[in-house]
Short mmCIF file of C-alpha atoms and ligand atoms in Angstrom, two decimals:
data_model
loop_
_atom_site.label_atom_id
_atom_site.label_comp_id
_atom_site.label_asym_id
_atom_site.label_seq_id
_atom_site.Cartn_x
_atom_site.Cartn_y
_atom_site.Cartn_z
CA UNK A 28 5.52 -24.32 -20.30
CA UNK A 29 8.33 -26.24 -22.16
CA UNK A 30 8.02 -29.82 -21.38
CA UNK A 31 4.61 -30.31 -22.40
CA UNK A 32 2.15 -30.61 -19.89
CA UNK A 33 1.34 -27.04 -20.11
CA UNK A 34 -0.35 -27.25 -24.14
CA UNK A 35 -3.67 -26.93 -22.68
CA UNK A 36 -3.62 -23.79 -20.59
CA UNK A 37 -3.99 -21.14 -23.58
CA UNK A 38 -2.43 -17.11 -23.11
CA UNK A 39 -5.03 -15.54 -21.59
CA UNK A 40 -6.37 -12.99 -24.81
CA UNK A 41 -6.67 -9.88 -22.83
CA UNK A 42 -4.29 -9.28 -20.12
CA UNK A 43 -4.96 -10.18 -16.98
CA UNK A 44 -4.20 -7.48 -14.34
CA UNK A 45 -2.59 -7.04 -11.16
CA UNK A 46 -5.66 -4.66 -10.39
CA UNK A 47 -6.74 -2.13 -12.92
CA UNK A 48 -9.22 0.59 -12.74
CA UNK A 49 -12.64 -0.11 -12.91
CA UNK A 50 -15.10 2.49 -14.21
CA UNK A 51 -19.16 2.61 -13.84
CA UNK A 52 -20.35 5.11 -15.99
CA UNK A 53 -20.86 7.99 -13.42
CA UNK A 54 -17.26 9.11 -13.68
CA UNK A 55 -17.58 10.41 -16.86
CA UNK A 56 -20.84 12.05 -15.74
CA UNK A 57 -18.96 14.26 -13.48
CA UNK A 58 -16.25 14.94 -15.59
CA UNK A 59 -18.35 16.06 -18.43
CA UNK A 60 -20.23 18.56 -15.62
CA UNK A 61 -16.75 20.26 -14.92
CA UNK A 62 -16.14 20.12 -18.63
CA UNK A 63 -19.45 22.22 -19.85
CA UNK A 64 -19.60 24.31 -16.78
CA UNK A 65 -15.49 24.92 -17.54
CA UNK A 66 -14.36 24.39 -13.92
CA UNK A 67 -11.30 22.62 -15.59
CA UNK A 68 -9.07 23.30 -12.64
CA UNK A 69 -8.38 23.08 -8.76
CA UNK A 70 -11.51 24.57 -8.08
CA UNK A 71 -14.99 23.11 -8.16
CA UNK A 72 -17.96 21.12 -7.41
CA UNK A 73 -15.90 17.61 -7.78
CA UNK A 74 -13.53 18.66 -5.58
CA UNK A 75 -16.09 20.10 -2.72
CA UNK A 76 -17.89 17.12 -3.19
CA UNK A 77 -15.70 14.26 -3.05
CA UNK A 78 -14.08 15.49 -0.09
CA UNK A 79 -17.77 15.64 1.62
CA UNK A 80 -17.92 12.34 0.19
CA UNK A 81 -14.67 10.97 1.67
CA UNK A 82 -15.41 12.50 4.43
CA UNK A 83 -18.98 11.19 5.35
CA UNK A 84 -17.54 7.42 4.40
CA UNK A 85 -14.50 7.50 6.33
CA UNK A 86 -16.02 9.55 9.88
CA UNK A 87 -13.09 11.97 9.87
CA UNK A 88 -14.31 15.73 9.89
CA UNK A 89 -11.81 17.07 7.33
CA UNK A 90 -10.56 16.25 4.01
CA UNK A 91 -8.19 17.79 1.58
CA UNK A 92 -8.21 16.38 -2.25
CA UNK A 93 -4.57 16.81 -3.17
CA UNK A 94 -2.47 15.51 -6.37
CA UNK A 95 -1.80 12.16 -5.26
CA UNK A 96 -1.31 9.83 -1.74
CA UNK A 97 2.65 10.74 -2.31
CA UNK A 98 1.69 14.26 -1.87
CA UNK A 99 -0.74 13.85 0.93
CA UNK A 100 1.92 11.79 2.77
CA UNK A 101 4.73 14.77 2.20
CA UNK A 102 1.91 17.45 3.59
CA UNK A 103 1.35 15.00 6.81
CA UNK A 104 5.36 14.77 7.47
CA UNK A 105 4.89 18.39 7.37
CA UNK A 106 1.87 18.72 9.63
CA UNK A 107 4.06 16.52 12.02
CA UNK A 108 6.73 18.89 12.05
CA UNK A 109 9.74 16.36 10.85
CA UNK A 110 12.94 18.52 10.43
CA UNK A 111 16.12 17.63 8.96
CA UNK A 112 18.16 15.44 10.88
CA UNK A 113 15.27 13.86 12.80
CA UNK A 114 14.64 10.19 12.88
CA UNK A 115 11.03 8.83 11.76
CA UNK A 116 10.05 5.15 12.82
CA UNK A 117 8.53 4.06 9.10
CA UNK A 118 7.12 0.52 7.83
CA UNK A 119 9.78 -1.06 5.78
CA UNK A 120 7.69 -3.46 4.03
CA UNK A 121 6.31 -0.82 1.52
CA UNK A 122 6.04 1.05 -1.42
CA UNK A 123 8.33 3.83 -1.29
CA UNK A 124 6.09 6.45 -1.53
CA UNK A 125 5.62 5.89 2.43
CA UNK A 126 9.00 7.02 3.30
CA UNK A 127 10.04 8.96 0.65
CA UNK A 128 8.10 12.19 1.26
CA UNK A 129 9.92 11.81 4.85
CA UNK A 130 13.34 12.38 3.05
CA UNK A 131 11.27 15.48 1.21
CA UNK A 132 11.36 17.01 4.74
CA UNK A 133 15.22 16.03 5.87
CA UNK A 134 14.33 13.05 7.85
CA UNK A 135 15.82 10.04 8.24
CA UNK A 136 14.12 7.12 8.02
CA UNK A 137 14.55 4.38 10.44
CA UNK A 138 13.37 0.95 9.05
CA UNK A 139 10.86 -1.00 11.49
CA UNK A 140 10.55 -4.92 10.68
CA UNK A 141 7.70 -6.72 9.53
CA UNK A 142 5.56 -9.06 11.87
CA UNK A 143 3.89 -12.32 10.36
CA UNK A 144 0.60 -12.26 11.60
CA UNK A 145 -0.39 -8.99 8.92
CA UNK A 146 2.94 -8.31 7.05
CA UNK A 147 2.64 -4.76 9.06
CA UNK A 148 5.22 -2.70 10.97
CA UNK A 149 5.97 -5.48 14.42
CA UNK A 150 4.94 -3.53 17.38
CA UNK A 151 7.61 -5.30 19.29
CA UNK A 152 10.71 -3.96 16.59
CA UNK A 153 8.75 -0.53 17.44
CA UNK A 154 9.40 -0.45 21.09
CA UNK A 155 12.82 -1.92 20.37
CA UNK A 156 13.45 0.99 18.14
CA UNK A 157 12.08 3.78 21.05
CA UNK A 158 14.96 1.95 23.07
CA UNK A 159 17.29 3.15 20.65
CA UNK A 160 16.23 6.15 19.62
CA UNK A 161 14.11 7.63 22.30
CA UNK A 162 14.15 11.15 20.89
CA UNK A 163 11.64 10.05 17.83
CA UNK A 164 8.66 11.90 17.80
CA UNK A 165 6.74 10.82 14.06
CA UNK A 166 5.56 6.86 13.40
CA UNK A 167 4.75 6.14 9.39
CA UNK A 168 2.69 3.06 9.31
CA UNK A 169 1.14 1.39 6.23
CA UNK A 170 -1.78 -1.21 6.30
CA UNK A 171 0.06 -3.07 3.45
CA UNK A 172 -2.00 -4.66 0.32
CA UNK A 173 -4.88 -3.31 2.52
CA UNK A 174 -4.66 -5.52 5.74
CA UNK A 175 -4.89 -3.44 8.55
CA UNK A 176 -2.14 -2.99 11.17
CA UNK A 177 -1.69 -4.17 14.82
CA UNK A 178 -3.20 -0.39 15.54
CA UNK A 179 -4.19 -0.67 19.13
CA UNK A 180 -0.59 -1.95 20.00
CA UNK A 181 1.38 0.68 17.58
CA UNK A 182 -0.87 3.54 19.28
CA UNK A 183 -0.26 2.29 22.90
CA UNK A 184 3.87 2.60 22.16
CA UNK A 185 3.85 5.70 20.18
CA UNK A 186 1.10 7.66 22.83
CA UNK A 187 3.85 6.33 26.29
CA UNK A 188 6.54 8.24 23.95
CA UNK A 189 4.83 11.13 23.17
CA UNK A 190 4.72 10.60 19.19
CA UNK A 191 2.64 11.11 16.09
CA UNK A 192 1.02 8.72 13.94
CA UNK A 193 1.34 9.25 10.15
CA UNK A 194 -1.43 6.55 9.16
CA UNK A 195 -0.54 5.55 4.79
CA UNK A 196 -4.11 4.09 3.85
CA UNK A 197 -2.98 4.03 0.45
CA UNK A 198 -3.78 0.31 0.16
CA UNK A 199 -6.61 -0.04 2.56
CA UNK A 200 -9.12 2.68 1.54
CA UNK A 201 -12.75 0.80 2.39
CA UNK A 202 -10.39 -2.05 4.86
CA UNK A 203 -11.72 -1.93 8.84
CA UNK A 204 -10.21 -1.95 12.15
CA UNK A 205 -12.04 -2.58 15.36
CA UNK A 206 -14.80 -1.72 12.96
CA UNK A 207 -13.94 1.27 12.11
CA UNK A 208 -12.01 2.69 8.65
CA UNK A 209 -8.59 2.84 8.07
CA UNK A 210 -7.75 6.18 7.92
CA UNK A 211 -9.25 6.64 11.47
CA UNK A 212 -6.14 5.92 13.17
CA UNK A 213 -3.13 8.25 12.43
CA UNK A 214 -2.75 11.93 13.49
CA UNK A 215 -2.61 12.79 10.43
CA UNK A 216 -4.28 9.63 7.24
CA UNK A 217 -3.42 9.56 3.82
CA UNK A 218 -5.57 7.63 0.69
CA UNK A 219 -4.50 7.34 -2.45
CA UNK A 220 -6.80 7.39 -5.94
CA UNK A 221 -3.80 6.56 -7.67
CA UNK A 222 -5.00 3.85 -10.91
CA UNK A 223 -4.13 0.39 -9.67
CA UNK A 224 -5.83 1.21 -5.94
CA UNK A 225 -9.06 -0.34 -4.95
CA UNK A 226 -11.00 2.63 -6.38
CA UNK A 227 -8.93 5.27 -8.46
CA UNK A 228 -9.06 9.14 -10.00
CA UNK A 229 -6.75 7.89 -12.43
CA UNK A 230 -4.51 9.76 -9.97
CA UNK A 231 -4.90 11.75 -6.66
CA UNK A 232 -4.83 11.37 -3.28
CA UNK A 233 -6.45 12.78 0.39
CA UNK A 234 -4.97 13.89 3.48
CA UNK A 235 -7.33 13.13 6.54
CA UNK A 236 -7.44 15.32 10.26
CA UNK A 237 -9.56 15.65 12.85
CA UNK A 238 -8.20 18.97 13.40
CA UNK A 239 -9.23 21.82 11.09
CA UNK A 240 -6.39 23.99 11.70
CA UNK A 241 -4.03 21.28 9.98
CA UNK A 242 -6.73 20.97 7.13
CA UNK A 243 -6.50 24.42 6.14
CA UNK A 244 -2.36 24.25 6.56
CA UNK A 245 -2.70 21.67 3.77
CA UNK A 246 -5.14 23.80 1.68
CA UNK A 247 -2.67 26.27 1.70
CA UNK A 248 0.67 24.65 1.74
CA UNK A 249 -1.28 22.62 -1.61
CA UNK A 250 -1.56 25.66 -3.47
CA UNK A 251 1.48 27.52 -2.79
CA UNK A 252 0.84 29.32 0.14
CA UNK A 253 -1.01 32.52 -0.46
CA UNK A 254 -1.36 34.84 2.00
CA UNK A 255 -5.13 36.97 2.62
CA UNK A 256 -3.27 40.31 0.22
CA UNK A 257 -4.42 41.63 -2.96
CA UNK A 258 -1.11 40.50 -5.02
CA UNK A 259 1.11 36.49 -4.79
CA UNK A 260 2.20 37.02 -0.95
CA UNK A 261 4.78 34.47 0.59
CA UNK A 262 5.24 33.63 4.01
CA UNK A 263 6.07 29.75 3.64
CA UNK A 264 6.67 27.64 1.22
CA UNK A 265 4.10 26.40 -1.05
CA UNK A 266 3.52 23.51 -3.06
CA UNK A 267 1.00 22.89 -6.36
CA UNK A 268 -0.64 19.50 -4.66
CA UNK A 269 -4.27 20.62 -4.65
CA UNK A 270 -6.72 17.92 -6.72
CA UNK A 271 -7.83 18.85 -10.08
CA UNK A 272 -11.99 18.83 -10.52
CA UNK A 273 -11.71 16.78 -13.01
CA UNK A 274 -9.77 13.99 -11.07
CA UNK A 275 -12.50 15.18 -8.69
CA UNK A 276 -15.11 14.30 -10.82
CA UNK A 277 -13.58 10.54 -11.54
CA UNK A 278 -13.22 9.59 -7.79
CA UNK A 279 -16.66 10.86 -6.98
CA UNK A 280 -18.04 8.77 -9.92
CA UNK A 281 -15.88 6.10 -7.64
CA UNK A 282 -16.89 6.14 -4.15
CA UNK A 283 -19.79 4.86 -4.39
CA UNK A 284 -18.76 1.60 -5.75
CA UNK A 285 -16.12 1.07 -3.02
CA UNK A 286 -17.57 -1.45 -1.01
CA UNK A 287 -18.36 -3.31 -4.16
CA UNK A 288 -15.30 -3.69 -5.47
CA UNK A 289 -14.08 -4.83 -1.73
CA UNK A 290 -16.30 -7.90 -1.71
CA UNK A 291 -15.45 -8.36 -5.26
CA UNK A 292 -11.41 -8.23 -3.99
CA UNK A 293 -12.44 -10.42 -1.17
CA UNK A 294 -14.68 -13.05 -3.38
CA UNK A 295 -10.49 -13.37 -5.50
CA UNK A 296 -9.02 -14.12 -2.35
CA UNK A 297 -11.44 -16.61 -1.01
CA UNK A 298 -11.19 -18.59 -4.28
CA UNK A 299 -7.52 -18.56 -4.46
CA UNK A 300 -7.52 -19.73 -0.92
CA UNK A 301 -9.52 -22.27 -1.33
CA UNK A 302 -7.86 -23.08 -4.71
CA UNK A 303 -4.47 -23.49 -2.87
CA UNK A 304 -5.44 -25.89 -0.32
CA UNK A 305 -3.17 -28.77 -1.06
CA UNK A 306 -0.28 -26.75 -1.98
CA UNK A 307 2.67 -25.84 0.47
CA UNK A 308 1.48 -21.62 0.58
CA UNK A 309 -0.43 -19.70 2.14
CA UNK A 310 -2.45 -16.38 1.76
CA UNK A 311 -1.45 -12.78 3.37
CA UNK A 312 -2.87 -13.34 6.81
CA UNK A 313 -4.89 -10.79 8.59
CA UNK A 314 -6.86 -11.10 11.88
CA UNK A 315 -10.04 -11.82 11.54
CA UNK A 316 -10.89 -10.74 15.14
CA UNK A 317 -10.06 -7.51 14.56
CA UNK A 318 -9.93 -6.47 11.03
CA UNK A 319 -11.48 -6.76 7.85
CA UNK A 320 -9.59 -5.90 4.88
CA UNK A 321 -10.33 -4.53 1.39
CA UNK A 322 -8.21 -7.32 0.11
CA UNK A 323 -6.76 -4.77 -2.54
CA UNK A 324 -4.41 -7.65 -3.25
CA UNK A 325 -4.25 -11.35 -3.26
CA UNK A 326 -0.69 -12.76 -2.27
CA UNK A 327 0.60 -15.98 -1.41
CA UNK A 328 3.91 -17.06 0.84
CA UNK A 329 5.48 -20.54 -0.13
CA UNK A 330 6.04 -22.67 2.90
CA UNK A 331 10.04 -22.82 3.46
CA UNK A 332 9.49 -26.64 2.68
CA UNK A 333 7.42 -25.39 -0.77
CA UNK A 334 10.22 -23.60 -2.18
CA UNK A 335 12.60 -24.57 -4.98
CA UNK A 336 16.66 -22.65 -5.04
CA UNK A 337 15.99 -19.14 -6.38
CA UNK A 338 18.48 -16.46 -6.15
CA UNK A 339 17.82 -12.65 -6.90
CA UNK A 340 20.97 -9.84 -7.34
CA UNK A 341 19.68 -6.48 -7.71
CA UNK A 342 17.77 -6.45 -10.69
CA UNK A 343 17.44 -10.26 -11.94
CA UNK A 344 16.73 -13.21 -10.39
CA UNK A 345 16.80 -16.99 -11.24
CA UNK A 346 15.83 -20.22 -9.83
CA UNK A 347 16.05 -24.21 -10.16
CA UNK A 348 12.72 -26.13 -11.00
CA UNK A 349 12.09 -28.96 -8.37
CA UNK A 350 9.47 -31.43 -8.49
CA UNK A 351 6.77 -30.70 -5.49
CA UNK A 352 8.01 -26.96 -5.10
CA UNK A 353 8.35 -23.61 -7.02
CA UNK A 354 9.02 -20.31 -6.10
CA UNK A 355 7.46 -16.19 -6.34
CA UNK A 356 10.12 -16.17 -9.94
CA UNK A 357 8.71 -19.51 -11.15
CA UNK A 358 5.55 -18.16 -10.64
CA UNK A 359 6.09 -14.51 -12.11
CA UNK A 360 7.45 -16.01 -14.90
CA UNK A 361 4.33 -18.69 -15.47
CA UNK A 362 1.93 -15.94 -15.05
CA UNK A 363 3.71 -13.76 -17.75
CA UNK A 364 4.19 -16.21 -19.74
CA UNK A 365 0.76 -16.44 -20.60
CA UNK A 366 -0.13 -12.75 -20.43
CA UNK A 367 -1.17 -12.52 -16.48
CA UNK A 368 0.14 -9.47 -14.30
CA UNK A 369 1.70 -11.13 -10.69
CA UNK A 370 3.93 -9.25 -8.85
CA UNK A 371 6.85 -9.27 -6.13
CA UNK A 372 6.03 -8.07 -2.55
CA UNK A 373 7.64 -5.10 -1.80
CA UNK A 374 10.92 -5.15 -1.44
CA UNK A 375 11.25 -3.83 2.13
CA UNK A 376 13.24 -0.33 2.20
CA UNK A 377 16.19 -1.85 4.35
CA UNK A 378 16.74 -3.92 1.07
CA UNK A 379 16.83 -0.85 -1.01
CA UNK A 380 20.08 0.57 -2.66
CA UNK A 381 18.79 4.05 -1.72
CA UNK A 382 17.60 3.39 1.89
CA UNK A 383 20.37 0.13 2.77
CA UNK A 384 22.53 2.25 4.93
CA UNK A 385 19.37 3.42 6.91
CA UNK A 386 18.83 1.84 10.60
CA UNK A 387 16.85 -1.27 10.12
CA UNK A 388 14.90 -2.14 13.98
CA UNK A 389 13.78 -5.94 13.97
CA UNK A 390 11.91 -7.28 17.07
CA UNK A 391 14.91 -8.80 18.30
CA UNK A 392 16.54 -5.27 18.52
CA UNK A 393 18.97 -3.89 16.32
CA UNK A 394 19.05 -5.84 12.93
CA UNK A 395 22.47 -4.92 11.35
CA UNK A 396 24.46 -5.33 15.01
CA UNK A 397 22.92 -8.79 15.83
CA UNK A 398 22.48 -12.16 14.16
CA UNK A 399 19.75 -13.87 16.37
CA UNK A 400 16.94 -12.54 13.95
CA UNK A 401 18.19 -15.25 11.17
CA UNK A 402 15.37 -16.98 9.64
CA UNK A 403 16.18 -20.39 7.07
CA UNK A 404 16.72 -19.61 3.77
CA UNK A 405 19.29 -17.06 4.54
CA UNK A 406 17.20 -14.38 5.65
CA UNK A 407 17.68 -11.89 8.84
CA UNK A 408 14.27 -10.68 9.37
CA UNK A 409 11.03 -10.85 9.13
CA UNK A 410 10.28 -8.59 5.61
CA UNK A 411 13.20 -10.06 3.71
CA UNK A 412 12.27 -13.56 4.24
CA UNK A 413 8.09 -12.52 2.58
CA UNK A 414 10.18 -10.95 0.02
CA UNK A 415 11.69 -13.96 -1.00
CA UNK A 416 8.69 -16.29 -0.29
CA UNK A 417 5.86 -14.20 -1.79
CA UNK A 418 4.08 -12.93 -4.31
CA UNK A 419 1.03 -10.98 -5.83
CA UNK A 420 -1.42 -12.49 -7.63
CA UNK A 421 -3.46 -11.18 -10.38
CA UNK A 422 -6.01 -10.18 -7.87
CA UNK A 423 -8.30 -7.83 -10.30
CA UNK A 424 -12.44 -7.28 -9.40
CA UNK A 425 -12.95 -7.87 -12.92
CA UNK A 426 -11.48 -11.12 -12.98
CA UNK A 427 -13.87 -13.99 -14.05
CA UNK A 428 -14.19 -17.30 -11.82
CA UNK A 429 -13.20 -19.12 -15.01
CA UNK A 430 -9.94 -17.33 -15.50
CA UNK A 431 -8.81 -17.25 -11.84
CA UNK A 432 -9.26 -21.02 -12.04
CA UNK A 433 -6.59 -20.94 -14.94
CA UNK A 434 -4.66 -18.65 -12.37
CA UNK A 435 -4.89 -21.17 -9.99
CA UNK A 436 -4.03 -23.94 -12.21
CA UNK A 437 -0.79 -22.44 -13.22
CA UNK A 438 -0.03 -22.13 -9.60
CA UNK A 439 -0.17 -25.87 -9.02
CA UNK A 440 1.81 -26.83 -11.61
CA UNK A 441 4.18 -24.82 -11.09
CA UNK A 442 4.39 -27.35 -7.80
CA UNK A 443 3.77 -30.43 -9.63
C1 PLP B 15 0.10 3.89 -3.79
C2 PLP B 15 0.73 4.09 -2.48
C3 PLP B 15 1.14 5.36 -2.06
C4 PLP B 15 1.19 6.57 -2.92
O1 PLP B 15 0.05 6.92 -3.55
P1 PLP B 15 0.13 7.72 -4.95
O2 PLP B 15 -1.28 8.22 -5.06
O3 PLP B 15 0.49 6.74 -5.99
O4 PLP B 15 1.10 8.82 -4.82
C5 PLP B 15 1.67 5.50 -0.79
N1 PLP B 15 1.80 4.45 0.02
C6 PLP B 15 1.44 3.22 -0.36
C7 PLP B 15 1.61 2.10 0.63
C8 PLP B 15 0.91 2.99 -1.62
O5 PLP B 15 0.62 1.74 -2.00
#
């Protein structure tokens, strides 16, 4: 950007977005319906239908439209009976709002490392972490930027030890395993409408069962517990979590256009893929065999041989330029620079100041008591080296062809 060669890539006039909500029209429809019929609340048509809705497009029997995914996660850590004190096996290469609502409850959060192959909890740190703590009874798995899971092997360990799966779709609303939707999978699933997912209610979020007893638990626990009596009766404890209609109204305006917006999502990825085939990275993997994702975001990983010195403390980070390589700051900092939205992976929870005394599982057992995990660059496992070799790309459906190719021309110079 300083020396020169950059004078004829131009700041992009509007910004260009991680992922950003996109509307069609029928939205506003349906929240102008609640609006004249004055169902401006937690009850209403919206609500009914856009759990029928989710419901129907997902196969699972029940659905209950809460406040947002972090609420449906804290009602399924409920359903699943976490107490304090008790350990839950969670993906550590998240966003926090999949293990947080386990702290909500008292639990503590063991960490379970990150394979390659999806950049989802390792099966293999799983069982590792059942060897250690064989009293764990609750499993919080992600499909992370909407890449579905190892399922089959995660099920197989947690059903030969007797636990629950808490499936976090958050990401991967519209994503399939096996050919079936995400959200399929857990005991209890949890989406999220929340404004930068695929599709959004500018907030909100659904729990998912199979089991209607646990769906009306959550209607109730969602709007503080009433008991059947004439006056406010109390016999647990009660949250306000239920959906508004008007939210309601938004996602139902969204649903149908979720497979649209996947194949727009996938169309990004494809052309940064194949607009990053001479340089040293490559794309978030996923198996093909088995999944197909919603491709909610586009991210790269530099090659080890790709990347330039860059250090990060807590809150900054810095690096060297190098001919031939770059880095996820380098990057960041490009894209910013001329008003495009990348991001960081998540920085896995084992990495977080809140969550850094937590047990941390990797596949070769116990990451904080043994050494043989060590990956170049200074890394121990599996999440913290993607953390420092990856990033997310402005990966928006409403991106043009013409200004991903900008994208992707920042990119490579960044490694010229
Ligand atoms: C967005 C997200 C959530 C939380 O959803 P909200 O609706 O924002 O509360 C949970 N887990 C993951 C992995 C997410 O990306």
């Amino acid at each position: 950007m300083v020396d020169g060669k950059w004078e004829d890539i131009k700041p992009f006039e509007t910004r260009l977005w991680l992922s950003s909500p996109t509307m069609h029209g029928e939205e506003l429809k349906y929240i102008t319906e609640a609006y004249e019929a004055n169902w401006m609340s937690t009850l209403g048509a919206n609500i009914d239908e856009a759990e029928n809705e989710a419901q129907a497009l997902l196969g699972i029997p029940y659905a209950v439209a809460l406040s947002s995914g972090t609420a449906a996660l804290h009602m399924a850590v409920k359903l699943a009976g976490v107490k304090p004190g008790d350990h839950v096996f969670c993906s550590d290469m998240t966003f926090g709002a999949t293990v947080n609502p386990v702290v909500y409850e008292g639990g503590v959060p063991v960490f379970i490392d990150t394979e390659p192959d999806t950049w989802n909890m390792d099966p293999e740190a799983l069982r590792q972490a059942f060897a250690l703590y064989p009293e764990t009874r609750v499993i919080v798995v992600a499909h992370l930027y909407g890449v579905p899971c190892k399922m089959d092997e995660i099920r197989a360990i947690a059903d030969a030890h007797g636990a629950v799966i808490i499936e976090d779709a958050a990401e991967s609303l519209g994503a399939t395993y096996k050919g079936k939707q995400t959200g399929n999978f857990g005991d209890y699933s949890c989406i999220s409408f929340n404004g930068n997912k695929i599709i959004t209610g500018s907030t909100g979020g659904m729990l998912l069962t199979k089991s209607a007893e646990d769906a009306e638990k959550v209607r109730k626990w969602s709007t503080q517990s009433r008991e059947r009596a004439p006056w406010y009766q109390h016999e647990e404890l009660g949250y306000n979590y239920r959906m508004s209609n008007v939210v309601a109204g938004v996602v139902r305006g969204q649903l149908p256009h979720l497979e649209e917006h996947r194949l727009q999502k996938k169309a990004v990825y494809e052309r940064y893929k194949e607009g990053f085939a001479d340089l040293p990275v490559r794309m978030n993997p996923y198996d093909a065999e088995t999944s197909e994702p919603n491709f909610w975001l586009s991210c790269l990983l530099i090659d080890e041989e790709g990347m330039c010195r860059q250090v990060r403390s807590e809150t900054e980070a810095m690096y060297q330029p190098e001919h031939g390589k770059s880095c996820p700051t380098e990057i960041l900092e490009t894209l910013a620079g001329y008003n495009a939205e990348g991001r960081p992976i998540w920085k896995p929870m084992h990495m977080q100041p809140i969550y850094r005394m937590h047990p941390f599982v990797t596949a070769e057992g116990n990451g904080r008591a043994r050494t043989n995990a060590y990956i170049p660059g200074g890394c121990v496992d599996v999440g913290m080296d993607i953390f420092r070799r990856g990033l997310c790309l402005p990966s928006d459906n409403k991106m043009t062809p013409a200004q991903q190719d900008v994208v992707i021309e920042m990119v490579k110079r960044c490694f010229a």
